[in-house]
Every structure is written in C-alpha cells, then in structure tokens.
PDB file of C-alpha atoms in Angstrom:
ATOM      1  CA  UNK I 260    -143.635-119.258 113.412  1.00 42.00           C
ATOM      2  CA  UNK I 261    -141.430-116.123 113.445  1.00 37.00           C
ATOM      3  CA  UNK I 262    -141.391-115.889 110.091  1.00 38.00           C
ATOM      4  CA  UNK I 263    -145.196-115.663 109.873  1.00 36.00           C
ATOM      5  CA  UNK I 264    -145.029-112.312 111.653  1.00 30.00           C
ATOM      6  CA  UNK I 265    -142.452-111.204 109.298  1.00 30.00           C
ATOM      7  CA  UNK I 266    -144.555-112.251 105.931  1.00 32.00           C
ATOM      8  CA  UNK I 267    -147.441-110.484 103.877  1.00 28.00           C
ATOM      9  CA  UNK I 268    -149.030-113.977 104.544  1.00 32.00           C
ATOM     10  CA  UNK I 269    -150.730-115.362 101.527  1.00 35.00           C
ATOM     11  CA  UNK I 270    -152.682-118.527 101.737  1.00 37.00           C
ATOM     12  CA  UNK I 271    -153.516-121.101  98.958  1.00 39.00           C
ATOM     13  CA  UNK I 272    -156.041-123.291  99.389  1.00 38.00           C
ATOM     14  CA  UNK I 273    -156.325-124.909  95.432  1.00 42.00           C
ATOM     15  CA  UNK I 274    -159.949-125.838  94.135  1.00 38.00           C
ATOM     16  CA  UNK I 275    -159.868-128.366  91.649  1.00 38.00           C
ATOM     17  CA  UNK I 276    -162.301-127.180  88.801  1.00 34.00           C
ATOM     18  CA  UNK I 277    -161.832-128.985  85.428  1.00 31.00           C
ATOM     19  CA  UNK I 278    -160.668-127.516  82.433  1.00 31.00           C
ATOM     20  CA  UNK I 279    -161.703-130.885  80.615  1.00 35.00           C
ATOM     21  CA  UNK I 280    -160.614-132.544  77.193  1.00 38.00           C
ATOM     22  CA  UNK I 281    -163.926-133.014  75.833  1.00 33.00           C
ATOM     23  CA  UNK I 282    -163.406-136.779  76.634  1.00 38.00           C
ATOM     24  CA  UNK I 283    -163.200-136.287  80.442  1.00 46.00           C
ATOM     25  CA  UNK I 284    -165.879-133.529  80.604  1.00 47.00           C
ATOM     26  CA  UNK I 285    -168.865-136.254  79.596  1.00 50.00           C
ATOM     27  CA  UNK I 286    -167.129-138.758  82.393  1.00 66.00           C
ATOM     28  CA  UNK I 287    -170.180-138.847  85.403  1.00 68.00           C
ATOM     29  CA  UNK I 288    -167.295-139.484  88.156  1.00 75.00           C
ATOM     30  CA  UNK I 289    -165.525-136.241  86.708  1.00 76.00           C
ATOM     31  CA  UNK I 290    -168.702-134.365  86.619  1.00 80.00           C
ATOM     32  CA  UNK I 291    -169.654-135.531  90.236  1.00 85.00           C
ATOM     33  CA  UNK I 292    -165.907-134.767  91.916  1.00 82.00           C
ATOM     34  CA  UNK I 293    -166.418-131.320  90.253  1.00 78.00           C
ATOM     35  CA  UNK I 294    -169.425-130.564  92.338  1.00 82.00           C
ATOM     36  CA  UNK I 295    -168.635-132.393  95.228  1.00 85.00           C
ATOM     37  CA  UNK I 296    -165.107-130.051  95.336  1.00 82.00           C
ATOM     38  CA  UNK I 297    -167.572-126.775  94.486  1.00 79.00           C
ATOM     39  CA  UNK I 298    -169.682-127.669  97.601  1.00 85.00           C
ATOM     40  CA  UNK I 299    -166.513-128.059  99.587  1.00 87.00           C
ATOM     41  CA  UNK I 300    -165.027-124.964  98.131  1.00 81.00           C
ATOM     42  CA  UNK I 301    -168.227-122.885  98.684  1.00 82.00           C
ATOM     43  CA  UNK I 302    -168.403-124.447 102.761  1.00 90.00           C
ATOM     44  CA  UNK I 303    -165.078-123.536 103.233  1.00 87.00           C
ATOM     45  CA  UNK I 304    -165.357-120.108 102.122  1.00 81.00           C
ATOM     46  CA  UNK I 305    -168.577-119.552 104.721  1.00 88.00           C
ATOM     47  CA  UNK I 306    -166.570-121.100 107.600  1.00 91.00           C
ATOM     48  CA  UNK I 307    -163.757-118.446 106.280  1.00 86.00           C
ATOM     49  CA  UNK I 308    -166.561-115.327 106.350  1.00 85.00           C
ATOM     50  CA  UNK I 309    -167.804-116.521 109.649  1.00 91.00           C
ATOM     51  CA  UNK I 310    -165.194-117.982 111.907  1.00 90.00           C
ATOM     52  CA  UNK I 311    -161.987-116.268 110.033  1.00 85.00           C
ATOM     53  CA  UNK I 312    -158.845-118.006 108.449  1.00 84.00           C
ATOM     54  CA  UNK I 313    -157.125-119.386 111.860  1.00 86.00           C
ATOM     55  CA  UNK I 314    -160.038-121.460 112.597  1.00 91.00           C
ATOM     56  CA  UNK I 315    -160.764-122.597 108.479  1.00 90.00           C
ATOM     57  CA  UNK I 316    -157.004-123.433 108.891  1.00 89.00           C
ATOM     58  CA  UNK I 317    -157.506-126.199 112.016  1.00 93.00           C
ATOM     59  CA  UNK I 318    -161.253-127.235 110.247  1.00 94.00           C
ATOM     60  CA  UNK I 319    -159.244-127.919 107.618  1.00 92.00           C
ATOM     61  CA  UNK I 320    -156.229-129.993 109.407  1.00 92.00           C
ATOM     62  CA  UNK I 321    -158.214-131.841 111.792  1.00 93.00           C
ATOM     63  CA  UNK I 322    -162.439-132.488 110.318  1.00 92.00           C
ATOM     64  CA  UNK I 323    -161.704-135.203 107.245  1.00 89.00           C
ATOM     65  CA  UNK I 324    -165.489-136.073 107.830  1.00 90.00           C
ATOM     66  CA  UNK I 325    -165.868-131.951 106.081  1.00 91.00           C
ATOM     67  CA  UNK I 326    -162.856-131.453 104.125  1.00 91.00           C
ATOM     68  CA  UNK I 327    -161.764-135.423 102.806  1.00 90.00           C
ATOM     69  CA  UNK I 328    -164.385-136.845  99.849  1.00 88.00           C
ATOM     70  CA  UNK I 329    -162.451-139.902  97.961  1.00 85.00           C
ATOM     71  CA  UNK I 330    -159.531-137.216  96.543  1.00 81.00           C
ATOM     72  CA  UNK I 331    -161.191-134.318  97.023  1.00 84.00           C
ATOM     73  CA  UNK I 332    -159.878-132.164  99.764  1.00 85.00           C
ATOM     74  CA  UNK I 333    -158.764-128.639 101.100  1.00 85.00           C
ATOM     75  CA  UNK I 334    -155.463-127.087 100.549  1.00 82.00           C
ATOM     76  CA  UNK I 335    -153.835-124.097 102.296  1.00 80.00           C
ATOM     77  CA  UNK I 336    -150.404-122.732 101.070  1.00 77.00           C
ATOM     78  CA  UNK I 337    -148.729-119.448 101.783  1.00 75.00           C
ATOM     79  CA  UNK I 338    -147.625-116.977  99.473  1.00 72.00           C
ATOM     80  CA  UNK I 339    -144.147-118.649  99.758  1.00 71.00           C
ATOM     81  CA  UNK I 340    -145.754-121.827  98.750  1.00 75.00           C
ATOM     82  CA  UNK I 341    -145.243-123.276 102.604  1.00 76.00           C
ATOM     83  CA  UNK I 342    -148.668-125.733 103.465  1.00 81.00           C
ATOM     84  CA  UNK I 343    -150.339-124.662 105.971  1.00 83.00           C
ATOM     85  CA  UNK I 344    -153.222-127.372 105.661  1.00 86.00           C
ATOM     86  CA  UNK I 345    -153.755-130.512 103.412  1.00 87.00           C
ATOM     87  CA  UNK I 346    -156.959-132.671 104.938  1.00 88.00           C
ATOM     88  CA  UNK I 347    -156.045-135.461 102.900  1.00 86.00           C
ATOM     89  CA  UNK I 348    -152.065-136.115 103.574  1.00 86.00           C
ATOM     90  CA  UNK I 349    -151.201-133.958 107.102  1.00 87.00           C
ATOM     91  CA  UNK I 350    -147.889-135.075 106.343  1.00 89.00           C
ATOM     92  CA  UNK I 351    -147.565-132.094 103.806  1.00 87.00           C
ATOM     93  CA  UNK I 352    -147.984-129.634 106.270  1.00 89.00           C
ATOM     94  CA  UNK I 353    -144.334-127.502 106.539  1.00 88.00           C
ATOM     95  CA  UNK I 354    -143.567-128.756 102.912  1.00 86.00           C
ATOM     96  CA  UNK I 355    -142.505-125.534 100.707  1.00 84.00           C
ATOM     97  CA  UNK I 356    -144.281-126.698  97.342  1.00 77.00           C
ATOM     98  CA  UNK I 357    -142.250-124.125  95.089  1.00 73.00           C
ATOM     99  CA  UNK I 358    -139.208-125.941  95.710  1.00 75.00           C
ATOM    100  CA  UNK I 359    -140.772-129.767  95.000  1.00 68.00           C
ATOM    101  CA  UNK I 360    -139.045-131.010  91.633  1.00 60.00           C
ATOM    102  CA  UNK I 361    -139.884-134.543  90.227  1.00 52.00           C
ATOM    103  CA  UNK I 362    -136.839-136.971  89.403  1.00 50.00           C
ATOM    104  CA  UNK I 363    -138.974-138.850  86.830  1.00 49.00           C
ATOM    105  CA  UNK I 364    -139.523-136.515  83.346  1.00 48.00           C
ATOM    106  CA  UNK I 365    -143.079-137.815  82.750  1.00 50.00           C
ATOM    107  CA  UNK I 366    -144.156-137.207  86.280  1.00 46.00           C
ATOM    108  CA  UNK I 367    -142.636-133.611  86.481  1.00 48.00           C
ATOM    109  CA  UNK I 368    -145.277-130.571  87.563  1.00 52.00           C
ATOM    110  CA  UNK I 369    -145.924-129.346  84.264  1.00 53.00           C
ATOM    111  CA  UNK I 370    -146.996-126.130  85.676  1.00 58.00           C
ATOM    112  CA  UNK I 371    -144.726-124.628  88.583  1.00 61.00           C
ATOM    113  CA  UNK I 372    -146.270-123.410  91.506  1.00 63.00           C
ATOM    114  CA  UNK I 373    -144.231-120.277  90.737  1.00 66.00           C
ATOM    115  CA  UNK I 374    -146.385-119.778  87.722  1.00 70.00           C
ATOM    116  CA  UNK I 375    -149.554-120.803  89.969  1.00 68.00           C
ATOM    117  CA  UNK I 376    -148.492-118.217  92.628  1.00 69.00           C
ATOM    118  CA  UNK I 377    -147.958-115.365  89.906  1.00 73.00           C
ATOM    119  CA  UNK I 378    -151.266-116.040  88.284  1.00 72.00           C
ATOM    120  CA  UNK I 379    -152.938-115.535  91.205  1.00 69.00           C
ATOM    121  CA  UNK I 380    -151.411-112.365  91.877  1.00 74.00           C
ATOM    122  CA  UNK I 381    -152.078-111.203  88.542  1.00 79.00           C
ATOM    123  CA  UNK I 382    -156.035-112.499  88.731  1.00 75.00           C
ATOM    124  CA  UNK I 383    -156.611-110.329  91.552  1.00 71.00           C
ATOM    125  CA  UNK I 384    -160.158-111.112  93.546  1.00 71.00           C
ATOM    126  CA  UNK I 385    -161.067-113.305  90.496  1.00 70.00           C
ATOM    127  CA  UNK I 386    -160.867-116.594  89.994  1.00 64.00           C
ATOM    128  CA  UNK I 387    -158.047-118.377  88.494  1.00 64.00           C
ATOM    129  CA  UNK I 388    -157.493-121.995  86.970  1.00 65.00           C
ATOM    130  CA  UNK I 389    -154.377-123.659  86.839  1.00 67.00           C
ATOM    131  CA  UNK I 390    -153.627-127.522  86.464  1.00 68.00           C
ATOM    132  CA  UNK I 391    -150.908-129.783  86.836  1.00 67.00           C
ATOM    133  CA  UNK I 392    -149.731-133.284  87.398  1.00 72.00           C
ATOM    134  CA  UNK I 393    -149.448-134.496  90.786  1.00 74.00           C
ATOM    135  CA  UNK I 394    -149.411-138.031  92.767  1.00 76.00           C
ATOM    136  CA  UNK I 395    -152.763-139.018  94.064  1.00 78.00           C
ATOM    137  CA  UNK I 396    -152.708-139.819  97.235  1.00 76.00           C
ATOM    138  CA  UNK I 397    -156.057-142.282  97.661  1.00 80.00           C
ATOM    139  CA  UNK I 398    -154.889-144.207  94.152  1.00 84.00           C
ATOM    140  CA  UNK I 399    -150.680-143.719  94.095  1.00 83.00           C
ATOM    141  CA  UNK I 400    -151.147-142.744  90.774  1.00 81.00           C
ATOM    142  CA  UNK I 401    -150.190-139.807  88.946  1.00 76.00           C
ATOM    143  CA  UNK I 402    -153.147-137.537  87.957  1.00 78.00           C
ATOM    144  CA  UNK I 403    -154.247-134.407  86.434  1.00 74.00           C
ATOM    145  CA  UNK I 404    -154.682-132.293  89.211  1.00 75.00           C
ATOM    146  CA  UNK I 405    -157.365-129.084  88.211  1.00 70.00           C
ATOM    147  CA  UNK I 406    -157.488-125.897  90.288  1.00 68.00           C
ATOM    148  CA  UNK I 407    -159.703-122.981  90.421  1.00 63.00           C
ATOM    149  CA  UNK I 408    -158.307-120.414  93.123  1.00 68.00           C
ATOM    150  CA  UNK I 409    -159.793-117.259  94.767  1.00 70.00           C
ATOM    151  CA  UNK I 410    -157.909-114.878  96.863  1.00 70.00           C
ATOM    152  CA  UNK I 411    -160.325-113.510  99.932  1.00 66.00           C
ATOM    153  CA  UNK I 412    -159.144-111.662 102.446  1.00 65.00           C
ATOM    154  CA  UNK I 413    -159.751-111.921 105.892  1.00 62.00           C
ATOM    155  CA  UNK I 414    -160.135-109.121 108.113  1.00 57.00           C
ATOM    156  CA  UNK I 415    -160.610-111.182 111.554  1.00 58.00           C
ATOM    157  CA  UNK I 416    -157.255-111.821 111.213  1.00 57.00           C
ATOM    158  CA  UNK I 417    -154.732-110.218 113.944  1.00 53.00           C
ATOM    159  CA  UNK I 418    -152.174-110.130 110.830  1.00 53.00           C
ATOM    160  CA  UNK I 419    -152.596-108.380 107.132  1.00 50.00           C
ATOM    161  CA  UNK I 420    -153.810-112.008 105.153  1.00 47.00           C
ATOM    162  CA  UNK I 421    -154.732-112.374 102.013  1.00 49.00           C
ATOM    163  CA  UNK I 422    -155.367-115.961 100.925  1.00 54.00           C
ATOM    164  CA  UNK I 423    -156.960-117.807  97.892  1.00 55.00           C
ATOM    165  CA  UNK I 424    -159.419-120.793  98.733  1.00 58.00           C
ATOM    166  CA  UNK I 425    -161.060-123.444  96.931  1.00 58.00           C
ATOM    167  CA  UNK I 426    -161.029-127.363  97.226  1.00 64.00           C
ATOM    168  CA  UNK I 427    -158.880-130.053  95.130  1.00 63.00           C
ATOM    169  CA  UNK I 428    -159.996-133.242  93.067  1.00 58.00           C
ATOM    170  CA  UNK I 429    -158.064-134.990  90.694  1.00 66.00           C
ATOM    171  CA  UNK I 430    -158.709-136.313  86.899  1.00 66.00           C
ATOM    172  CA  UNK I 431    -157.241-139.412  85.399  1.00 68.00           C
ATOM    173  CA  UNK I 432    -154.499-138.924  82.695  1.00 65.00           C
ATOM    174  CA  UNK I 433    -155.795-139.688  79.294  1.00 62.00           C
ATOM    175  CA  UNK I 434    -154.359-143.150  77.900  1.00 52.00           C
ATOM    176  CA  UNK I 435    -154.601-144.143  81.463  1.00 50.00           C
TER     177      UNK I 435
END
C-alpha cells in the first residue's frame, strides 16, 4: 500500500457495452446482459457519487448479490493496470493486467490493456469502448469481452483519484 500514496491513482472499473457484429446485436441474451451491465454500471456510479470510491471499492469486493449477474460484474484497475476489485473472481485482486500475456496465439488479448489505458486518457470525461478476448470465468471459455469506460473523479477521496467505472459482460465468439 505504499505505493498507493506515491501514485496519481487511476481506477478502472471496465463496462462491457457491445460493439456488436450485426449477428450478435439481434441475440436477446446479448441484448439483455447489455442492460443488465448498464443498470450495474449506472448503480455503481451512484454508490461512487454518494459513498465515494473506498467504499464502491469494498461494495464491489465483498456484495456479489449487487455486483455478480451470470458474467456480468464490476471491475476496478489502477492506472498501472493493478486490480483493485473483480466481484466475480477475488482471486484477481493484486494481478497487474498490463503485464498478462497469453501462451496460446488464438487466445491472446487482441487489444492490450496498454492501448485500453491510453484510450482512456485520451477520451477524457467521455466514454470510451474497447474490447478484447478474455477467459470467462462462469463458462471457461474464451469470449469477447466489450467495455465502455468512464473516468469520474472522486473528490471524497483523502488522495488525488481519478478512476473510470462501468460494469463487464461477455459475448460469445462468432463460429462458437
């Protein structure tokens, strides 16, 4: 934790919002994770406004009931790309995500979280989508992971934060 006093902290939390192949965009369960990771998103941004990041952070790590739908969750990652929160695998938590390479070609993050981390620098206040492939963790399969990410800042916080929020969902690789 003495490196948190030490860092501009940025936090991550990735939204999964589709940008769809036309194919996946008229799928119902598609249609219905999208709005069930919206109402998470927009629930974890009022706890944010109301109770400040700290607090979102432990919500987030500890009420599945809130933040855990099938495999949509919350995600919190620093500016470093350290997790700070990951409702549906805790075991992530301390795991720097820039640094994760894959050792099989067709299951490698086509989309680094460098790039990710850069795009959301660049995107300001606004929000940003990024995708990229990554192992679900409720089927063991690897998905098309969709983001939409918003940096807010939070000034209840004792340090200078600024972190992006928004709520994960994966959707099925075509040919799959």
């Amino acid at each position: 934790m003495k490196r948190l006093n030490q860092l501009f902290l940025g936090i991550v939390i990735l939204a999964n919002f589709a940008i769809l192949p036309v194919s996946q965009a008229a799928d119902p369960d598609v249609s219905e994770s999208a709005a069930k990771a919206k109402a998470m998103f927009d629930k974890a941004i009022a706890l944010i406004e109301k109770e400040g990041i700290f607090k979102a952070l432990y919500d987030f790590n500890t009420n599945k009931e809130a933040y855990v739908d099938g495999s949509n969750h919350m995600m919190v990652v620093t500016e470093d790309g350290v997790v700070f929160a990951y409702s549906i695998d805790p075991g992530l938590i301390g795991v720097n995500l820039s640094t994760v390479k894959s050792e099989e070609p067709e299951s490698a993050i086509e989309y680094s979280f460098q790039d990710a981390l850069a795009d959301m620098e660049k995107a300001g206040d606004k929000v940003t989508e990024i995708k990229w492939k990554w192992m679900n963790p409720v089927t063991n399969e690897l998905q098309l992971k969709q983001a939409y990410i918003k940096r807010v800042d939070d000034p209840k916080a004792d340090l200078r934060v600024t972190f992006y929020v928004g709520a994960a969902y994966f959707v099925p690789l075509e040919g799959k």
